Every structure is written in C-alpha cells, then in structure tokens.
Coordinates of C-alpha atoms in Angstrom, one line a residue:
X96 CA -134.4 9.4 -69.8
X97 CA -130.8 8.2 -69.3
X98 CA -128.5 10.0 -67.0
X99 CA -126.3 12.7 -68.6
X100 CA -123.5 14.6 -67.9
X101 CA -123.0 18.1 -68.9
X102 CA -121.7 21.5 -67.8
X103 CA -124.5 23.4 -67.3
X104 CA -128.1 22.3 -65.8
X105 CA -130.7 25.4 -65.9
X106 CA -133.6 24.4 -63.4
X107 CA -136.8 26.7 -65.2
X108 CA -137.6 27.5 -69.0
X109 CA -139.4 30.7 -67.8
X110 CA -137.8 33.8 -70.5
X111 CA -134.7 34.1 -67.8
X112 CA -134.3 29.9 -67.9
X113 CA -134.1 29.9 -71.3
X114 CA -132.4 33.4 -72.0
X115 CA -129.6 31.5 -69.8
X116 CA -129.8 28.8 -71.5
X117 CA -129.1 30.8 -74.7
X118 CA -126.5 32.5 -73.3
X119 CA -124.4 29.7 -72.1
X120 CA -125.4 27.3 -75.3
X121 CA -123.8 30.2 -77.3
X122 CA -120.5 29.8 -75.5
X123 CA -120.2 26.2 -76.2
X124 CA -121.5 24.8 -73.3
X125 CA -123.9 22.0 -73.1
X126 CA -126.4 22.8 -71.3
X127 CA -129.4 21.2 -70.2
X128 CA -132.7 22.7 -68.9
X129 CA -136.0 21.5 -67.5
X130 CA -139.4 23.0 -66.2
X131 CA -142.2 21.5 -64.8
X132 CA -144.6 23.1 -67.6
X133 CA -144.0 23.6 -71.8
X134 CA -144.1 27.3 -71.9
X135 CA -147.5 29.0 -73.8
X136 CA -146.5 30.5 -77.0
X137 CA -149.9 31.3 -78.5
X138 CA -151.8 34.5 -76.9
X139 CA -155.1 32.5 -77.2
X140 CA -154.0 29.2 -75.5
X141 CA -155.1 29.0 -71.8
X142 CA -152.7 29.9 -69.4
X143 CA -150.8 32.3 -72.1
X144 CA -149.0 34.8 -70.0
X145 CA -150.5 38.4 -71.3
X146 CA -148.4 40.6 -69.2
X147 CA -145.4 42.5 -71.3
X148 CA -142.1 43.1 -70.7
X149 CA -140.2 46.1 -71.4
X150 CA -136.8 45.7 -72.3
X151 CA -134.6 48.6 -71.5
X152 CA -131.5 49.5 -73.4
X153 CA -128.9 47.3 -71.7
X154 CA -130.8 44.3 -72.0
X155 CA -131.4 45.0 -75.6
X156 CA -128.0 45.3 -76.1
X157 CA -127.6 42.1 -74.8
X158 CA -129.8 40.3 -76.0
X159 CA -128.8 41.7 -79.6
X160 CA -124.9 40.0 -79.1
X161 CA -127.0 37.0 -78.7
X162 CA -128.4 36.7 -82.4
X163 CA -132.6 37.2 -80.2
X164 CA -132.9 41.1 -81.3
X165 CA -133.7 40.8 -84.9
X166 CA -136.2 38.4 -84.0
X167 CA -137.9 40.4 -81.4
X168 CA -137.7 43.7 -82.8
X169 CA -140.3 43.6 -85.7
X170 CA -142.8 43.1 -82.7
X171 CA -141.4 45.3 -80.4
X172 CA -143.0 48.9 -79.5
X173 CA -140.6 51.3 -78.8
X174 CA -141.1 53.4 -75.2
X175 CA -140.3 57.4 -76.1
X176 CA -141.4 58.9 -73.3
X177 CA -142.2 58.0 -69.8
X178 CA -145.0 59.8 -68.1
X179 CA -145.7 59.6 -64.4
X180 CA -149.3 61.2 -63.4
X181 CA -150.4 61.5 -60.2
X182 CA -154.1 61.8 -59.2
X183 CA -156.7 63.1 -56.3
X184 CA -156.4 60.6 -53.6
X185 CA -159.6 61.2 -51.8
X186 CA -162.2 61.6 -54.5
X187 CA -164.1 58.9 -57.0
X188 CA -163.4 59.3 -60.1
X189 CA -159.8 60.8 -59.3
X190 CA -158.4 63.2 -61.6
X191 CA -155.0 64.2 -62.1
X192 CA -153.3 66.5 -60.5
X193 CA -149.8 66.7 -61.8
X194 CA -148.4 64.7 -64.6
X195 CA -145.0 65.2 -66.1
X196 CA -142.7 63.6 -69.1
X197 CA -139.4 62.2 -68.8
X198 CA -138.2 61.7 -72.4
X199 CA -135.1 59.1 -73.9
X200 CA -134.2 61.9 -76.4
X201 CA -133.0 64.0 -73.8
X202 CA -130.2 61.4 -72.9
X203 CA -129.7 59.1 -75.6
X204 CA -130.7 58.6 -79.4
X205 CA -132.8 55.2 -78.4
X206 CA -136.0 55.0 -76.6
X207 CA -135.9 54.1 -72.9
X208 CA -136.9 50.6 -74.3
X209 CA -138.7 48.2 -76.3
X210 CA -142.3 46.8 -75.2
X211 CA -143.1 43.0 -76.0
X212 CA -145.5 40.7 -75.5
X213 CA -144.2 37.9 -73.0
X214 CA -146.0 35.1 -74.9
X215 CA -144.4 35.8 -78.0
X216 CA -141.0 36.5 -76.5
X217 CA -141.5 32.8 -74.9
X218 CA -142.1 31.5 -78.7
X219 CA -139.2 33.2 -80.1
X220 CA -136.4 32.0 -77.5
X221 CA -138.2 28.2 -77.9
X222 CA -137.7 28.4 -81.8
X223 CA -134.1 30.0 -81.4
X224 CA -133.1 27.4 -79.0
X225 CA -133.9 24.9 -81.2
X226 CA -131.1 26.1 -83.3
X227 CA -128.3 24.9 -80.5
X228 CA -127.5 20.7 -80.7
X229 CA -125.8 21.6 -77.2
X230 CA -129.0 23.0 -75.8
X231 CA -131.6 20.4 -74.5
X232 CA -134.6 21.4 -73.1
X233 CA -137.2 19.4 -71.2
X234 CA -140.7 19.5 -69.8
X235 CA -142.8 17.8 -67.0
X236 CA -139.6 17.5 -64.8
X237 CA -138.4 18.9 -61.2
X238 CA -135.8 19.2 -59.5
X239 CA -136.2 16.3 -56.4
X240 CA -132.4 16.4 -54.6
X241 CA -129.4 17.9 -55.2
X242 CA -125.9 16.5 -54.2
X243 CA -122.8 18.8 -54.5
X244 CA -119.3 17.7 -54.3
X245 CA -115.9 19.4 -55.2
X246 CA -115.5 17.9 -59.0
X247 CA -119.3 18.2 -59.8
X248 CA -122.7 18.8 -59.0
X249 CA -125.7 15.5 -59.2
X250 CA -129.1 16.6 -60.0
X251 CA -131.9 13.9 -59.6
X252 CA -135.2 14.5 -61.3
X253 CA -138.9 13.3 -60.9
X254 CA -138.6 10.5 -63.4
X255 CA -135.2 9.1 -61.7
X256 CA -132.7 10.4 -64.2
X257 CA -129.4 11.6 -63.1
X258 CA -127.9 15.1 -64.6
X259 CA -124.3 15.6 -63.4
X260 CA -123.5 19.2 -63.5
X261 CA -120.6 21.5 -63.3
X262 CA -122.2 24.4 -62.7
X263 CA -126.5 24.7 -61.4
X264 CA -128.7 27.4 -62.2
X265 CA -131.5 28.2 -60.3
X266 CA -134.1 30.4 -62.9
X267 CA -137.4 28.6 -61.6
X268 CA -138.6 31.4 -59.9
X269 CA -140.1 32.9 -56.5
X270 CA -140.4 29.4 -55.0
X271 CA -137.2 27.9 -56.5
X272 CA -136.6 24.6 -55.3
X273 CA -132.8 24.9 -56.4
X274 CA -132.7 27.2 -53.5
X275 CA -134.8 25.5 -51.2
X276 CA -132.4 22.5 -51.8
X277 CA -129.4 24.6 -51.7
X278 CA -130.3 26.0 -48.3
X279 CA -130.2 29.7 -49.0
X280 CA -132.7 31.6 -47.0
X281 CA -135.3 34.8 -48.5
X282 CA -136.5 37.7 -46.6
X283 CA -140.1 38.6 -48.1
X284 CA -142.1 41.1 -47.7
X285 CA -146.0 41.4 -48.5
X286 CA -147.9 44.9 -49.8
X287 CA -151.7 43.1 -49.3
X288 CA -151.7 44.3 -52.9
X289 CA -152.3 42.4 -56.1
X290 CA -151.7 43.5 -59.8
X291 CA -154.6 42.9 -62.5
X292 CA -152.9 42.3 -66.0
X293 CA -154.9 42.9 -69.7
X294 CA -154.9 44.2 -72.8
X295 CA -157.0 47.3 -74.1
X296 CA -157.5 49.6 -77.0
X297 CA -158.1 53.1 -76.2
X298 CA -159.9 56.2 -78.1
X299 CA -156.3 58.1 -78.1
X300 CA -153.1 57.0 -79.7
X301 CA -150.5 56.3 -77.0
X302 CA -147.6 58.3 -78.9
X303 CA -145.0 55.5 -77.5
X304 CA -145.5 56.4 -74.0
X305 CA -145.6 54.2 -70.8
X306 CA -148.0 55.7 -68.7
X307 CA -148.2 55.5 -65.0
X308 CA -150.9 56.8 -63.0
X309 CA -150.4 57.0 -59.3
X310 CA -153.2 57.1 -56.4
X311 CA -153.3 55.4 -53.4
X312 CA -153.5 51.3 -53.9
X313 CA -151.1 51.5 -56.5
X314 CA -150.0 52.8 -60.2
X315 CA -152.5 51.8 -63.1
X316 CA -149.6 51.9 -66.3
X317 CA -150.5 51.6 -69.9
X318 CA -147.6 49.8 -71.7
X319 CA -147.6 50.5 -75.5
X320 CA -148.5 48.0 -77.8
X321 CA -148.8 47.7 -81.4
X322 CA -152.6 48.5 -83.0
X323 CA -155.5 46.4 -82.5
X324 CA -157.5 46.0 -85.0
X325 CA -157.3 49.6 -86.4
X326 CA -156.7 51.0 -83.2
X327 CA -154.2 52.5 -80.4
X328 CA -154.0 49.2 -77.8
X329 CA -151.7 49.2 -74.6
X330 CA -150.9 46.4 -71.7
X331 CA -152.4 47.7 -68.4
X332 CA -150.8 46.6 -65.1
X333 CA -153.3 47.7 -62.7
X334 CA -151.9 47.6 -58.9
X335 CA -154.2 48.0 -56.1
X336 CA -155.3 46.2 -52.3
X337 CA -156.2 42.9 -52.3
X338 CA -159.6 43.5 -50.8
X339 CA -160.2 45.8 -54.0
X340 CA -158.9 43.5 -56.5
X341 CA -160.8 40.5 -55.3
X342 CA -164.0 43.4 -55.8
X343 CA -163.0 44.4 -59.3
X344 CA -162.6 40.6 -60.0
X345 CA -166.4 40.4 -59.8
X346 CA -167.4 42.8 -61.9
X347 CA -169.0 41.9 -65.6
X348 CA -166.9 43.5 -68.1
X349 CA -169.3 46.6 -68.8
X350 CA -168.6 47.3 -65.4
X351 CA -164.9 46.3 -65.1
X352 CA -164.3 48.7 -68.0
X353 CA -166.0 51.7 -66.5
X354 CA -163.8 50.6 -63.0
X355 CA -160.4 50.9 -65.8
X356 CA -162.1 54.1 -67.4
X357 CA -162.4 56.0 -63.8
X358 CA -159.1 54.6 -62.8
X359 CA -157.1 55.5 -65.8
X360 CA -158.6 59.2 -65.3
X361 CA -159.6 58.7 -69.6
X362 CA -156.1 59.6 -69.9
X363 CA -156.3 58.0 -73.4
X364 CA -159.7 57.9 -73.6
X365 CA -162.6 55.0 -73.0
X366 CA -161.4 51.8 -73.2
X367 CA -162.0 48.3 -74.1
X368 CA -160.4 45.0 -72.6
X369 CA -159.6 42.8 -75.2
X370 CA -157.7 40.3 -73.3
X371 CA -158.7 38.0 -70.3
X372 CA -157.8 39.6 -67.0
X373 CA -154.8 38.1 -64.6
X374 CA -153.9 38.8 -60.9
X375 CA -151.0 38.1 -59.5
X376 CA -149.7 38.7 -55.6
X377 CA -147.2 42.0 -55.0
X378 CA -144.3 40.9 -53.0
X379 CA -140.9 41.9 -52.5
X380 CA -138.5 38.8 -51.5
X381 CA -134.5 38.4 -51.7
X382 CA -132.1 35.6 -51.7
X383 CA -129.9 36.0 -48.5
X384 CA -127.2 34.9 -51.1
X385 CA -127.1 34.6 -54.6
X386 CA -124.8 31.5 -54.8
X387 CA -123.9 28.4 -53.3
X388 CA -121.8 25.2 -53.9
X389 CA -121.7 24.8 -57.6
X390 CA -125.0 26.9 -57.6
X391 CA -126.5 30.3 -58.7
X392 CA -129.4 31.9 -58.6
X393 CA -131.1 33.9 -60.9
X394 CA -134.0 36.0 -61.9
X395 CA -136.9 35.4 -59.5
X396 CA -135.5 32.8 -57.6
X397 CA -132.7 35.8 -56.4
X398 CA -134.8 38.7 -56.1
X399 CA -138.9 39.4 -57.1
X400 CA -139.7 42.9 -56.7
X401 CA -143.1 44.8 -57.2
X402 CA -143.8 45.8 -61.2
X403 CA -143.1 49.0 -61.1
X404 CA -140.4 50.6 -63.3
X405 CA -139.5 47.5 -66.0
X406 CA -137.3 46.2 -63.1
X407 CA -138.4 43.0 -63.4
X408 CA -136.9 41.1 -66.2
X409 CA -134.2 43.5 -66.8
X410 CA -132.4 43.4 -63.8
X411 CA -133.1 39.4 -64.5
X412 CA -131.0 39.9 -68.0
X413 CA -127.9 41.3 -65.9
X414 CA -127.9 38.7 -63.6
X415 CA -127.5 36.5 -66.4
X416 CA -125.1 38.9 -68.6
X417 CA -122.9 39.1 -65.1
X418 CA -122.6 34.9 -65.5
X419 CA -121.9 35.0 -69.1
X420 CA -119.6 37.4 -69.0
X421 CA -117.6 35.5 -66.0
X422 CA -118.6 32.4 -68.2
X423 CA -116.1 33.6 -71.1
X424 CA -113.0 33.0 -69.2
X425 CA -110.2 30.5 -70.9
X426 CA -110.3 28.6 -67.7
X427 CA -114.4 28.0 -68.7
X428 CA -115.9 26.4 -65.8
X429 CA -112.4 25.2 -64.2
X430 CA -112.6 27.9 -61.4
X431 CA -115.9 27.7 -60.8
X432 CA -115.5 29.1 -56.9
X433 CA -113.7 32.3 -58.4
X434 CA -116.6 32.6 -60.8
X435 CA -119.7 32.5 -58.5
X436 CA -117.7 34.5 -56.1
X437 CA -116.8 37.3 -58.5
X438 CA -120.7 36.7 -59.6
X439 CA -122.3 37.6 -56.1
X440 CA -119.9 40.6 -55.7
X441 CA -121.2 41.9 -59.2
X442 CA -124.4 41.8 -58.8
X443 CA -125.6 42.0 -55.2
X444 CA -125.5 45.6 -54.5
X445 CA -127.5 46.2 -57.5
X446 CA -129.6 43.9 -56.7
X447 CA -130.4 45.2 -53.1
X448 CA -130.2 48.7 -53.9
X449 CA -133.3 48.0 -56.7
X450 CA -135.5 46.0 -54.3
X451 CA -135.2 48.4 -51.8
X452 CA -135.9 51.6 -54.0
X453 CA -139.0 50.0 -56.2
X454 CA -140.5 49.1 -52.3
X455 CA -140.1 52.0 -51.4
X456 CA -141.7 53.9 -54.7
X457 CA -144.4 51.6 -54.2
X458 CA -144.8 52.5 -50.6
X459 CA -145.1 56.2 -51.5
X460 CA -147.2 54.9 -54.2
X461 CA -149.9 53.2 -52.8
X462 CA -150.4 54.8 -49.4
X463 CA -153.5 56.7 -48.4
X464 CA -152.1 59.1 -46.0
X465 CA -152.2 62.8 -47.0
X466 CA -148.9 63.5 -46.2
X467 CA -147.3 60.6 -48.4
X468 CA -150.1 61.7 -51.4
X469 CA -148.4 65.4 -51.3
X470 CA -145.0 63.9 -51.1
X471 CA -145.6 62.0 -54.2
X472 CA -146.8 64.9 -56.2
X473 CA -143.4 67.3 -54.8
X474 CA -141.6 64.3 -55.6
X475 CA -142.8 64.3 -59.2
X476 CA -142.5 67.9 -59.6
X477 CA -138.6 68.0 -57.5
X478 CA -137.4 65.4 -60.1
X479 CA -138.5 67.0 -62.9
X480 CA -137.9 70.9 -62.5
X481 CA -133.7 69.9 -62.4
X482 CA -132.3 68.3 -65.5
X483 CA -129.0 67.2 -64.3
X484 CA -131.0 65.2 -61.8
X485 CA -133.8 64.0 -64.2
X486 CA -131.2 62.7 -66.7
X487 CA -129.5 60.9 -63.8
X488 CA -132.5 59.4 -62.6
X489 CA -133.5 58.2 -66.2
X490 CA -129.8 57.2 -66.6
X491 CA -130.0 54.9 -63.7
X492 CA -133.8 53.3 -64.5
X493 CA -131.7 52.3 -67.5
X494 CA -129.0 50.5 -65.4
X495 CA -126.5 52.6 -66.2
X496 CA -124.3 52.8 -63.0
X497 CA -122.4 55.8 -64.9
X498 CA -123.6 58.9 -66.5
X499 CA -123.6 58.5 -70.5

C-alpha cells in the first residue's frame, strides 16, 4: 500500500471505529481506518459477535443525524420497560424476592432504547461506509509506531506503509496500541467474574422489557429480541464468578439450559439456547487521559466498564458525538490542541462518574454477604417508591445530564 496523507486515521473498525469513521467521513474529512480483523457480518459465521447492544435515546438521536437510523431501525426491538428483580441469595433454585418496573412512558414518549443485534449493526455501518469515497477502510493491519510532531501525526503499519495524520484515533479497544504508543497509563480493576452471552427463546412473550435478575455472582438480563421462529426470543448476558462460569462452560446443553432455567427464576418461562454460548472477562479499566499529542481515545480503549446498564456502547457514541461536534468548527482540524482539550474536559467526568457507579452496582450486585443482598433489595424498593427520584434516575441511565 502506498503512503497516504489524510486528516483523520481511526486505529479499529469495531462499531465505535467505524461509527467514527462515519462521523468524521460525513463532515468531509478523509479519513482512513484499519483493524487487524474484517468485522463478522453474518450471525452464523465463526467468530460472529452474538451479544446486543442497546442503544439508548441519545445515541439514537445521533446516530439518526448520521443517515444509520433508518437502516437500523426495521431490526431494532424497542425496550419499554426496565425491570430489575432481585432473588434469594442463599437458596438453589433462587426465587425472587422483589422485582419492580421502571417504565420510558413515565418520562418521555420513546422507549428507554432500541435493542440490536451487534453482528448486524457491524454489516450495516460496513455497507453504509461504502457509500463515503473519503472513507477507506482496511483489514489485516496494526498500528507498529507512532511519531507526532506539531504540523502532523506519522502512523507506520505492519506492511510498512506510512499514514500521515492530522488528527489519531484510538477506537481499538481494551488493549489499544494507540495508547500504549501514546504513553497514556489505565488503572484496571478485576471482579473474578465473567459474562456468558447467547441467544434463547422463551415460553412467555417478553412485552419489550429488559430484564435483570440480581443474585450474588452477578445479574442474569434478558435483552429483547425480535421472534424466533414463531416464538418470544431474548439476548441473555449471564454474569457470574469465574470459577462458576468455567463450571457452566461444561455442561451439555440439556444441562446448561436447566442451569439458565434455575437462574432466570422461569421468569419467562423454560428456555432454549439457540445460539452458541460466549464468555468474556468483567473488568473495569480507565485511560489516565483521554488525549494526547494529536491523539484521542475512544470507546474501549478510554474506559471498559462491566455490562450492566447499556453503558457500554453508549457512553462509546458520546465520546464520539463530543469529537464531532468539536470537529464542526470553521477552523476544522487547524486548532487541533483547543479541540482535544475542550474534548477531555467534555467528556471526562462523565466518563468517571459512569465507571465508578456501574462498579459499584456490580459490587452490590454480585456480592454474597447478607447485608449487601438486603441492601440491594431496599435499594430497589427506595428507588422505586419516589417518583421524582425514579424519573431522575431513568433520566440519567439515558445520559441526560438535565431533567427533561
């Protein structure tokens, strides 16, 4: 490949890498983006990514100013109501013990948000960034040095090209070698918990509801999905200790199922995996700083948090909504120090604040000790019993820093 020079380089074609990408090729840029791997579009391709994301209203919004919406939305299940359960700590089966609903029609006229499929949401932004002649993506290429200087940025890759950049993105995740090379420290922290991902169908319709089940080890959520074959279907995101993971990982799927069926407390009824089953490691890690010479960071590589809450992605979506917005200037890229400044004063309280609450919630969540199993079922019942606070607390799982 020759050497090119362009404004923007996006290291990672992950859904934030190329969600940037969009974002910046739809302000004229060129930009120019490469990841190691092509991104799985098909659900039944090995290594298709069956988790889900939920997008909440902001990042709709967003992503609807970008022309993705009306793409997404025929596939996308809306979330109505959010139910939080929590069960018996001590006893096998649990059974719950106090479950309550926090519904989006009693603060706005939209769902909380929209539940999709993250291999398809992968296919669509591929096809729509096929649509931008300033948008070049590549796979099978990393990031090996980085050289910054005052009028521009160098990036050399694996096959000895030569990008030079005005401005570098880092979007390639919890082990982001733009930050490495940019020098930017993490703290991390570790839960010893893992999250098992799949699909089921289920003997009771979901009624648009994301469904999260607390006990100690961690929440077991149903995600709504769209009908399987005739029948109600959700995206499980099963959190619990690594020691009982790597058990449940065992199991034959007869067994596995009546593991989910025990766990779920048949809160929709028996269910069926339909989907190979995933496990990924809970951490909680931040970027000591979100920018550096010519550099930001993004998404994973910034902050990775446990998956509780549709943080994830979304707070991923404002980072990148922060930079496009800074991004529309008339200078452009010109002050590119008063741009990444203003960018790390935008979003790092947010950030922090986030990580810092969902560890916590997952602290709560997970633990075994009596008095931290009460405190999650007073907690459940406090938040609920006073509107003004319940709408607030929706209002902020939103992002809305203000009240509506």
């Amino acid at each position: 490949m020759r050497n090119r020079n362009i404004d923007i380089f996006i290291s990672g074609a992950g859904p934030a890498g190329l969600l940037a990408s969009l974002s910046f090729a739809s302000l004229g840029y060129s930009v120019f983006c490469v990841d190691p791997k092509k991104p799985v579009t098909q659900s039944n391709e090995d290594g298709a990514d069956l988790r889900t994301t939920a997008f909440l209203q902001p990042a709709k919004t967003f992503m609807a100013s970008l022309g993705l919406w009306e793409k997404l939305e025929p596939f996308a299940i809306p979330m109505e109501i959010m139910r939080i359960i929590d069960s018996e700590g001590d006893n096998w089966p649990p059974r719950e013990t106090t479950a309550k609903d926090f519904l989006a029609s009693e603060i706005s006229d939209l769902p909380f948000g929209w539940n999709i499929p993250n291999w398809l949401l992968r296919r669509t932004l591929l096809e729509n960034a096929m649509e931008y002649s300033n948008l070049e993506l590549k796979f099978g290429l990393t990031t090996s040095s980085i050289i910054r200087r005052d009028d521009a940025a160098f990036v050399y890759l694996n096959d000895g090209s030569q990008i030079k950049s005005k401005l570098i993105i880092g979007a390639d995740g919890r082990g982001s070698l733009v930050r490495d090379k940019s020098q930017i420290k993490i703290s991390k922290r570790e839960f010893s918990q893992k999250a098992l991902t799949f699909i089921v169908t289920h003997e009771r319709p979901h009624k648009n509801a994301s469904i999260e089940i607390h006990r100690s080890g961690g929440p077991f959520t149903f995600v709504p999905l769209a009908d399987f074959e005739g029948k109600p279907c959700s995206s499980v995101v099963w959190m619990d200790s690594n020691k009982n993971v790597k058990r449940l990982l065992t199991l034959k799927t007869k067994e596995f199922e009546e593991e989910a069926n025990n766990r779920s407390c048949m809160h929709l009824g028996k269910l069926r995996v339909i989907s190979e089953i995933s496990d990924w490691p809970i951490i909680s890690q931040l970027a000591k700083q979100l920018t550096a010479k010519r550099t930001a960071l993004i998404a994973e590589a910034a902050h990775v948090l446990p998956p509780i809450g549709a943080q994830g992605l979304n707070m991923s979506l404002a980072d990148i909504k922060s930079l496009h917005e800074l991004a529309k200037s008339p200078s452009r890229l010109s002050n590119i120090n008063e741009i990444l400044s203003k960018y790390e004063q935008s979003r790092n309280l947010d950030i922090k604040t986030r990580v810092l609450g969902i560890n916590a919630l997952n602290e709560v969540s997970k633990s075994s000790i009596s008095v931290a199993q009460k405190s999650r079922t007073l907690g459940i019942n406090f938040l609920h019993s006073s509107p003004k606070i319940r709408h607030r607390l929706m209002q902020l799982g939103l992002g809305f820093k203000e009240p509506n």
